[in-house]
Coordinates of C-alpha atoms (C1' of nucleotides) in Angstrom, one line a residue:
Chain A
M1 CA 47.2 -26.5 -75.6
T2 CA 47.1 -25.6 -71.9
E3 CA 43.9 -26.0 -69.8
L4 CA 43.7 -22.2 -69.7
E5 CA 43.7 -22.0 -73.5
Q6 CA 41.1 -24.7 -73.7
Y7 CA 39.0 -22.9 -71.2
I8 CA 39.2 -19.6 -73.0
K9 CA 38.4 -21.3 -76.3
S10 CA 35.5 -23.2 -75.0
Y11 CA 34.1 -20.2 -73.2
F12 CA 34.5 -17.6 -76.0
G13 CA 34.8 -19.6 -79.2
V14 CA 36.2 -17.2 -81.6
V15 CA 39.7 -16.3 -80.4
K16 CA 42.6 -16.4 -83.0
Q17 CA 45.0 -19.3 -82.5
D18 CA 48.0 -17.0 -82.2
E19 CA 46.3 -14.8 -79.6
L20 CA 45.4 -17.9 -77.6
A21 CA 49.0 -19.1 -77.8
T22 CA 50.3 -15.7 -76.6
I23 CA 48.0 -15.7 -73.7
G24 CA 49.0 -19.3 -72.9
S25 CA 52.7 -18.3 -73.0
L26 CA 52.3 -15.4 -70.6
F27 CA 50.6 -17.5 -67.9
K28 CA 53.2 -19.8 -66.3
S29 CA 52.4 -23.0 -64.6
T30 CA 53.0 -22.7 -60.9
T31 CA 52.3 -25.0 -57.9
L32 CA 51.3 -24.4 -54.4
H33 CA 51.2 -26.7 -51.4
K34 CA 48.3 -27.0 -49.1
G35 CA 48.3 -24.1 -46.7
D36 CA 50.5 -21.8 -48.8
Y37 CA 49.5 -18.2 -49.1
F38 CA 48.7 -16.8 -52.5
L39 CA 48.2 -13.3 -51.1
K40 CA 48.0 -11.7 -47.7
T41 CA 45.9 -8.8 -46.6
G42 CA 47.7 -5.5 -47.1
Q43 CA 50.0 -6.7 -49.9
R44 CA 49.6 -5.3 -53.3
C45 CA 48.3 -8.1 -55.5
D46 CA 50.7 -8.5 -58.4
K47 CA 49.4 -11.6 -60.1
L48 CA 46.4 -13.1 -61.8
S49 CA 46.1 -16.9 -61.7
F50 CA 43.9 -19.5 -63.4
I51 CA 43.2 -22.5 -61.3
Q52 CA 44.0 -25.7 -63.1
S53 CA 43.5 -27.8 -59.9
G54 CA 43.1 -27.2 -56.2
L55 CA 41.0 -25.0 -53.9
L56 CA 41.8 -21.6 -52.6
R57 CA 40.0 -19.8 -49.8
I58 CA 39.6 -16.0 -49.8
F59 CA 39.1 -14.5 -46.4
V60 CA 39.6 -11.6 -44.0
S61 CA 40.7 -11.8 -40.4
T62 CA 39.1 -9.2 -38.1
E63 CA 39.7 -8.7 -34.4
N64 CA 37.7 -11.6 -33.2
K65 CA 36.9 -13.7 -36.2
E66 CA 37.7 -14.8 -39.7
V67 CA 35.3 -14.2 -42.5
T68 CA 35.5 -16.4 -45.6
Q69 CA 34.5 -14.4 -48.6
W70 CA 34.7 -17.2 -51.2
I71 CA 36.3 -20.5 -52.1
S72 CA 37.8 -20.5 -55.6
T73 CA 37.9 -23.7 -57.6
K74 CA 39.2 -25.2 -60.8
G75 CA 38.4 -23.4 -64.0
Y76 CA 38.2 -19.9 -62.3
F77 CA 40.6 -17.1 -61.9
V78 CA 41.9 -16.0 -58.6
T79 CA 43.3 -12.6 -57.7
D80 CA 42.4 -9.5 -55.8
I81 CA 41.1 -7.7 -58.9
S82 CA 40.8 -4.3 -57.3
S83 CA 44.4 -4.4 -56.0
L84 CA 45.7 -5.8 -59.3
V85 CA 44.0 -3.1 -61.3
F86 CA 44.2 -0.1 -59.1
G87 CA 47.4 -1.0 -57.2
G88 CA 46.1 -0.5 -53.7
P89 CA 46.6 -3.0 -50.8
S90 CA 44.7 -6.2 -50.9
R91 CA 41.7 -6.5 -48.6
W92 CA 41.8 -10.3 -48.7
T93 CA 44.1 -13.1 -47.7
I94 CA 44.1 -16.0 -50.1
Q95 CA 45.4 -19.4 -49.0
T96 CA 45.2 -22.8 -50.6
L97 CA 43.0 -25.4 -49.0
T98 CA 44.7 -28.2 -51.0
D99 CA 47.8 -28.6 -53.2
A100 CA 47.1 -26.5 -56.3
T101 CA 48.3 -26.0 -59.8
L102 CA 47.8 -22.6 -61.3
Y103 CA 48.7 -20.7 -64.4
T104 CA 50.0 -17.4 -63.3
I105 CA 50.7 -14.1 -65.0
N106 CA 52.7 -11.5 -63.1
R107 CA 52.0 -7.7 -63.0
T108 CA 54.6 -6.8 -65.6
D109 CA 53.1 -9.1 -68.2
Y110 CA 49.6 -8.4 -67.1
E111 CA 50.1 -4.7 -67.8
R112 CA 51.3 -5.4 -71.3
I113 CA 49.0 -8.3 -72.3
G114 CA 46.5 -5.9 -73.7
E115 CA 49.1 -4.7 -76.2
L116 CA 50.2 -8.2 -77.2
V117 CA 46.7 -9.5 -77.4
P118 CA 44.3 -6.8 -78.5
K119 CA 41.3 -9.0 -77.6
W120 CA 42.5 -9.5 -74.0
H121 CA 40.6 -6.6 -72.4
E122 CA 37.4 -7.8 -74.0
L123 CA 37.9 -11.4 -72.8
E124 CA 38.8 -10.1 -69.4
K125 CA 35.7 -8.0 -69.3
L126 CA 33.6 -11.1 -70.0
F127 CA 35.3 -13.0 -67.2
I128 CA 34.7 -10.2 -64.8
V129 CA 31.1 -9.7 -65.8
K130 CA 30.5 -13.4 -65.2
C131 CA 31.9 -13.0 -61.7
F132 CA 30.0 -9.8 -61.2
T133 CA 26.8 -11.6 -61.9
I134 CA 27.6 -14.2 -59.3
L135 CA 28.2 -11.4 -56.7
E136 CA 24.9 -9.8 -57.6
D137 CA 23.2 -13.1 -57.0
R138 CA 25.0 -13.5 -53.7
I139 CA 23.8 -10.1 -52.5
F140 CA 20.3 -10.9 -53.6
S141 CA 20.5 -14.1 -51.6
H142 CA 21.3 -12.0 -48.5
L143 CA 18.5 -9.5 -49.2
S144 CA 15.8 -12.1 -49.7
M145 CA 16.7 -15.5 -48.3
T146 CA 17.0 -17.0 -44.9
A147 CA 20.1 -18.9 -43.8
E148 CA 18.4 -22.1 -44.6
E149 CA 17.4 -21.0 -48.1
R150 CA 21.0 -19.8 -48.8
Y151 CA 22.3 -23.2 -47.6
H152 CA 20.0 -25.1 -50.0
F153 CA 20.7 -22.8 -52.9
F154 CA 24.4 -23.1 -52.5
F155 CA 24.3 -26.9 -51.8
E156 CA 22.3 -27.6 -55.0
N157 CA 24.9 -25.8 -57.1
N158 CA 28.1 -26.8 -55.3
R159 CA 27.5 -30.3 -53.8
E160 CA 31.0 -31.4 -54.6
L161 CA 32.5 -28.7 -52.4
F162 CA 30.8 -30.1 -49.3
N163 CA 33.1 -33.0 -49.0
Q164 CA 36.3 -31.2 -49.9
V165 CA 36.6 -28.3 -47.5
P166 CA 36.0 -27.7 -43.8
L167 CA 32.3 -26.9 -43.5
Q168 CA 32.9 -24.0 -41.2
Y169 CA 34.3 -22.1 -44.2
I170 CA 31.2 -22.7 -46.3
A171 CA 29.1 -21.6 -43.3
S172 CA 31.1 -18.3 -43.1
M173 CA 30.8 -17.8 -46.8
L174 CA 27.1 -18.1 -46.6
G175 CA 26.9 -15.7 -43.7
M176 CA 26.0 -18.0 -40.8
T177 CA 27.8 -19.6 -37.8
P178 CA 29.1 -23.2 -37.9
E179 CA 26.4 -24.1 -35.4
T180 CA 23.5 -22.8 -37.5
F181 CA 25.1 -24.5 -40.5
S182 CA 25.3 -27.8 -38.7
R183 CA 21.7 -27.6 -37.6
I184 CA 20.4 -26.9 -41.1
R185 CA 22.5 -29.7 -42.5
K186 CA 21.1 -32.1 -39.9
K187 CA 17.5 -31.2 -41.0
Q188 CA 18.4 -31.7 -44.6
I189 CA 20.0 -35.1 -44.1
S190 CA 17.2 -36.6 -42.0
Chain N
M1 CA 32.4 18.5 -73.2
T2 CA 29.6 16.5 -71.8
E3 CA 29.5 15.5 -68.1
L4 CA 30.2 11.9 -69.2
E5 CA 33.4 13.0 -71.0
Q6 CA 34.4 15.1 -68.0
Y7 CA 33.8 12.2 -65.7
I8 CA 35.9 9.8 -67.8
K9 CA 38.6 12.3 -68.0
S10 CA 38.7 13.1 -64.3
Y11 CA 38.6 9.4 -63.6
F12 CA 41.1 8.1 -65.9
G13 CA 43.3 11.1 -66.8
V14 CA 45.0 9.9 -69.9
V15 CA 42.4 9.4 -72.6
K16 CA 43.0 11.0 -76.1
Q17 CA 40.8 13.9 -76.9
D18 CA 39.4 12.3 -80.1
E19 CA 38.6 9.0 -78.3
L20 CA 36.8 11.0 -75.6
A21 CA 34.8 12.9 -78.3
T22 CA 33.9 9.7 -80.0
I23 CA 32.6 8.2 -76.8
G24 CA 30.7 11.4 -76.1
S25 CA 29.1 11.3 -79.5
L26 CA 27.9 7.7 -79.1
F27 CA 26.1 8.4 -75.8
K28 CA 23.0 10.4 -76.5
S29 CA 21.3 12.6 -74.0
T30 CA 17.9 11.1 -72.9
T31 CA 15.5 12.1 -70.2
L32 CA 13.1 10.0 -68.1
H33 CA 10.2 11.1 -65.9
K34 CA 9.8 10.0 -62.3
G35 CA 8.4 6.5 -62.3
D36 CA 9.4 5.7 -65.9
Y37 CA 10.9 2.2 -66.4
F38 CA 14.5 2.0 -67.7
L39 CA 14.3 -1.8 -67.9
K40 CA 11.9 -4.5 -66.9
T41 CA 12.7 -8.0 -65.6
G42 CA 12.7 -10.5 -68.4
Q43 CA 13.6 -8.0 -71.2
R44 CA 17.0 -8.1 -72.8
C45 CA 18.9 -5.0 -71.7
D46 CA 19.9 -3.2 -74.9
K47 CA 21.5 0.0 -73.4
L48 CA 24.1 1.4 -71.1
S49 CA 23.5 4.8 -69.5
F50 CA 25.5 7.2 -67.6
I51 CA 23.5 9.2 -65.0
Q52 CA 23.8 12.9 -65.4
S53 CA 21.1 13.6 -62.8
G54 CA 18.4 11.7 -61.1
L55 CA 18.0 8.5 -59.1
L56 CA 17.2 5.0 -60.4
R57 CA 16.1 2.0 -58.3
I58 CA 17.1 -1.5 -59.3
F59 CA 14.8 -4.1 -57.9
V60 CA 13.2 -7.5 -58.2
S61 CA 9.6 -8.4 -57.5
T62 CA 9.1 -11.9 -56.0
E63 CA 5.7 -13.5 -55.1
N64 CA 5.2 -11.6 -51.9
K65 CA 7.7 -8.9 -51.8
E66 CA 9.9 -6.5 -53.7
V67 CA 13.7 -6.5 -53.1
T68 CA 15.6 -3.4 -53.9
Q69 CA 19.1 -4.4 -55.1
W70 CA 20.6 -0.9 -55.4
I71 CA 19.8 2.8 -56.0
S72 CA 22.0 4.3 -58.8
T73 CA 23.0 7.9 -58.6
K74 CA 24.6 10.7 -60.6
G75 CA 28.0 9.9 -61.9
Y76 CA 27.5 6.2 -62.2
F77 CA 26.4 4.0 -65.0
V78 CA 23.2 2.0 -65.0
T79 CA 22.4 -1.1 -67.0
D80 CA 22.0 -4.9 -66.5
I81 CA 25.6 -5.6 -67.4
S82 CA 25.0 -9.3 -67.6
S83 CA 22.1 -9.0 -69.9
L84 CA 23.9 -6.4 -72.0
V85 CA 27.0 -8.4 -72.4
F86 CA 25.6 -11.9 -72.7
G87 CA 22.2 -11.1 -74.2
G88 CA 20.1 -13.1 -71.7
P89 CA 16.9 -11.7 -70.1
S90 CA 17.4 -9.1 -67.4
R91 CA 16.9 -10.2 -63.8
W92 CA 16.2 -6.7 -62.6
T93 CA 13.6 -4.1 -63.1
I94 CA 15.0 -0.5 -63.1
Q95 CA 12.8 2.4 -62.5
T96 CA 13.4 6.1 -61.9
L97 CA 12.7 7.5 -58.5
T98 CA 13.0 11.1 -59.8
D99 CA 13.1 12.8 -63.2
A100 CA 16.4 11.8 -64.7
T101 CA 18.8 12.8 -67.4
L102 CA 21.0 10.1 -68.9
Y103 CA 23.6 9.7 -71.6
T104 CA 22.6 6.5 -73.3
I105 CA 24.3 4.2 -75.8
N106 CA 22.3 1.5 -77.6
R107 CA 23.3 -2.1 -78.2
T108 CA 24.3 -1.5 -81.8
D109 CA 26.7 1.3 -80.9
Y110 CA 27.8 -0.5 -77.7
E111 CA 28.8 -3.5 -79.8
R112 CA 31.1 -1.5 -82.1
I113 CA 32.4 1.1 -79.6
G114 CA 35.4 -1.1 -79.0
E115 CA 36.4 -0.8 -82.7
L116 CA 35.9 3.0 -82.8
V117 CA 37.6 3.6 -79.5
P118 CA 40.3 0.9 -78.9
K119 CA 40.7 2.0 -75.3
W120 CA 37.1 1.5 -74.5
H121 CA 37.3 -2.1 -73.3
E122 CA 40.0 -1.1 -70.9
L123 CA 38.0 1.9 -69.6
E124 CA 34.9 -0.2 -69.2
K125 CA 36.9 -2.8 -67.3
L126 CA 38.0 -0.2 -64.8
F127 CA 34.4 0.9 -64.3
I128 CA 33.3 -2.6 -63.8
V129 CA 36.1 -3.4 -61.4
K130 CA 35.2 -0.4 -59.4
C131 CA 31.6 -1.6 -59.1
F132 CA 32.9 -5.1 -58.5
T133 CA 34.7 -3.9 -55.4
I134 CA 31.6 -2.2 -54.1
L135 CA 29.7 -5.5 -54.5
E136 CA 32.5 -7.4 -52.7
D137 CA 32.2 -4.9 -49.8
R138 CA 28.5 -5.3 -49.7
I139 CA 28.8 -9.1 -49.4
F140 CA 31.4 -8.7 -46.7
S141 CA 29.0 -6.4 -44.9
H142 CA 26.4 -9.2 -44.9
L143 CA 28.9 -11.8 -43.7
S144 CA 30.3 -9.8 -40.9
M145 CA 28.0 -7.0 -39.8
T146 CA 24.6 -6.7 -38.0
A147 CA 21.8 -4.7 -39.5
E148 CA 22.7 -1.8 -37.3
E149 CA 26.3 -1.8 -38.4
R150 CA 25.2 -2.0 -42.1
Y151 CA 22.9 0.9 -41.5
H152 CA 25.7 3.1 -40.0
F153 CA 28.2 2.1 -42.6
F154 CA 25.8 3.0 -45.4
F155 CA 24.6 6.2 -43.7
E156 CA 28.1 7.5 -43.3
N157 CA 28.8 7.1 -47.0
N158 CA 25.5 8.0 -48.4
R159 CA 23.8 10.6 -46.1
E160 CA 22.4 12.6 -48.9
L161 CA 20.4 9.6 -50.2
F162 CA 18.4 9.5 -46.9
N163 CA 16.3 12.5 -47.7
Q164 CA 15.9 11.8 -51.3
V165 CA 14.2 8.4 -51.5
P166 CA 11.6 6.4 -49.6
L167 CA 13.5 4.9 -46.7
Q168 CA 11.9 1.5 -47.2
Y169 CA 14.0 1.1 -50.4
I170 CA 17.2 1.8 -48.5
A171 CA 16.0 -0.7 -45.8
S172 CA 15.5 -3.4 -48.4
M173 CA 18.8 -2.6 -50.1
L174 CA 20.5 -3.1 -46.7
G175 CA 18.8 -6.4 -46.1
M176 CA 16.3 -5.4 -43.4
T177 CA 12.6 -4.7 -42.9
P178 CA 11.4 -1.1 -42.8
E179 CA 10.5 -1.7 -39.2
T180 CA 14.0 -2.6 -38.2
F181 CA 15.3 0.2 -40.2
S182 CA 13.0 2.7 -38.4
R183 CA 14.1 1.4 -35.0
I184 CA 17.8 1.7 -35.8
R185 CA 17.2 5.1 -37.2
K186 CA 15.4 6.2 -34.0
K187 CA 18.3 5.1 -31.9
Q188 CA 20.7 7.0 -34.0
I189 CA 18.8 10.3 -34.0
S190 CA 18.2 10.3 -30.3
Chain T
dT1 C1' -10.6 21.0 -48.1
dT2 C1' -11.4 16.3 -47.8
dA3 C1' -10.4 11.8 -49.1
dA4 C1' -7.3 8.4 -50.4
dC5 C1' -2.6 7.0 -50.5
dT6 C1' 1.8 6.3 -49.2
dT7 C1' 5.4 6.3 -45.9
dC8 C1' 7.1 5.8 -41.5
dT9 C1' 6.6 4.6 -36.6
dT10 C1' 5.5 1.9 -32.6
dG11 C1' 4.2 -2.0 -29.7
dA12 C1' 3.5 -6.8 -28.9
dT13 C1' 5.0 -11.1 -30.1
dA14 C1' 7.2 -14.9 -32.9
dT15 C1' 11.0 -16.7 -35.3
dT16 C1' 15.5 -17.0 -36.6
dT17 C1' 20.1 -16.9 -35.6
dG18 C1' 24.0 -16.3 -32.5
dT19 C1' 26.6 -17.3 -28.3
dC20 C1' 28.6 -20.2 -25.0
dA21 C1' 29.9 -24.5 -23.3
dA22 C1' 30.7 -29.3 -23.6
dG23 C1' 31.7 -33.4 -25.9
dA24 C1' 32.2 -36.7 -29.8
dG25 C1' 34.7 -38.2 -33.8
dC26 C1' 38.9 -38.1 -36.6
dA27 C1' 43.2 -37.3 -38.1
dT28 C1' 48.0 -36.1 -37.1
dT29 C1' 52.1 -36.5 -34.7
dG30 C1' 55.6 -37.5 -31.4
Chain C
dC1 C1' 49.9 -46.0 -28.7
dA2 C1' 48.6 -41.8 -26.4
dA3 C1' 48.2 -37.1 -26.8
dT4 C1' 47.0 -33.1 -29.2
dG5 C1' 44.4 -30.6 -32.4
dC6 C1' 40.9 -29.9 -35.6
dT7 C1' 36.1 -30.1 -36.9
dC8 C1' 31.6 -30.9 -36.2
dT9 C1' 27.5 -31.5 -33.3
dT10 C1' 24.3 -30.7 -29.6
dG11 C1' 21.8 -28.3 -25.9
dA12 C1' 20.5 -24.3 -23.3
dC13 C1' 19.9 -19.7 -23.6
dA14 C1' 20.3 -14.9 -25.3
dA15 C1' 20.1 -11.5 -28.8
dA16 C1' 18.7 -9.8 -33.2
dT17 C1' 15.4 -9.4 -36.5
dA18 C1' 10.9 -10.4 -38.6
dT19 C1' 5.9 -10.3 -38.5
dC20 C1' 1.5 -8.5 -37.6
dA21 C1' -1.4 -4.9 -36.5
dA22 C1' -2.5 -0.2 -35.6
dG23 C1' -2.0 4.4 -36.0
dA24 C1' 0.4 9.0 -37.1
dA25 C1' 2.2 12.1 -40.4
dG26 C1' 2.7 13.7 -44.7
dT27 C1' 1.5 14.0 -49.8
dT28 C1' -1.4 13.8 -53.8
dA29 C1' -5.5 14.4 -56.1
dA30 C1' -10.3 15.2 -56.8

DNA sequence: TTAACTTCTTGATATTTGTCAAGAGCATTG
DNA sequence: CAATGCTCTTGACAAATATCAAGAAGTTAA
């Protein structure tokens, strides 16, 4: 059983063995090297990947600066869901921060997975709702917290990330400059 | 055909007439008066409603202040999706800002709508992805824009809302104080 | 109509956060 | 090894935004 199948099983419990196997067979193992691009802004996103290992950074480059939207980790899916579902150009660029192993389904298979695995749409909905909730919480954090509070909140829930990726990316993701991040961090350590 | 059915049809095109009718029959027309609560923080959310008319405010009350997460309008769904899907307590309170007419499905029917209308999960996924994209954009706006830029961006896309609801709620939703909102607004007008 | 509310505005001031510039610490590479 | 990049830190200062306090304007209700 692949990690993806195990993950789905542990997360949803009741999924028929054959459905699980079909899902597993449609997602092919792929590897990326550190720095490889998973997707670039403007491209149509034609794949959905489950991260078995590695870290991917989702960001946008604007005129003068780069904004990191999120860093995706092991056990989560990565894609531009809007582009995948509606077919428009991707807003994000997605690049690996480390070597990575993914299970990837291409657009063709993605578009027929619902026929092959009737339960797929429901499972997918659950994944999306889970991520939706994370986004809601992030917005709430911007409406009601200071930079320092956002830092602490994120740090408590994602300690391990702090010694795996350049901190400037975490700073950007939390909506502050590297300098502010550094000063908050200094306070916390001492 | 109810507005909900029309909306689904216009949005997705190819939905079988009988499926559409089944969906329409499961969502019952309900009305709320201005100030009524649709949902309170801590309750399990047991319904999903489509807004035919009216405005609903989604907010959280913390110790010292109230944070408006969003204002839902005609043509959109309203619920606490996370609570509805996973059954946990709702994080939000949802209250009408005006009299409102909704099409509402209760939990029992919601849990079996997928059996009655096989295409439901897929349609629902599309709705959720659409909202997901809005949330992503909102987060991006907090990572890369000033309060003033957020104001303009929102104003351009939601002018009509500005003379329908107390502006303090819009201010909160955009992550600024009513005072800052007022000053930005003054600049814009003059 | 008056009184009581609510909402919005304005000014003065404080706090938070950003910007700019410089340098330190490390890792990578020729 | 020296040189070159990254990344992070620090300080001085500027800009954005929040807070507090007061009042104006409009709305609701007795």
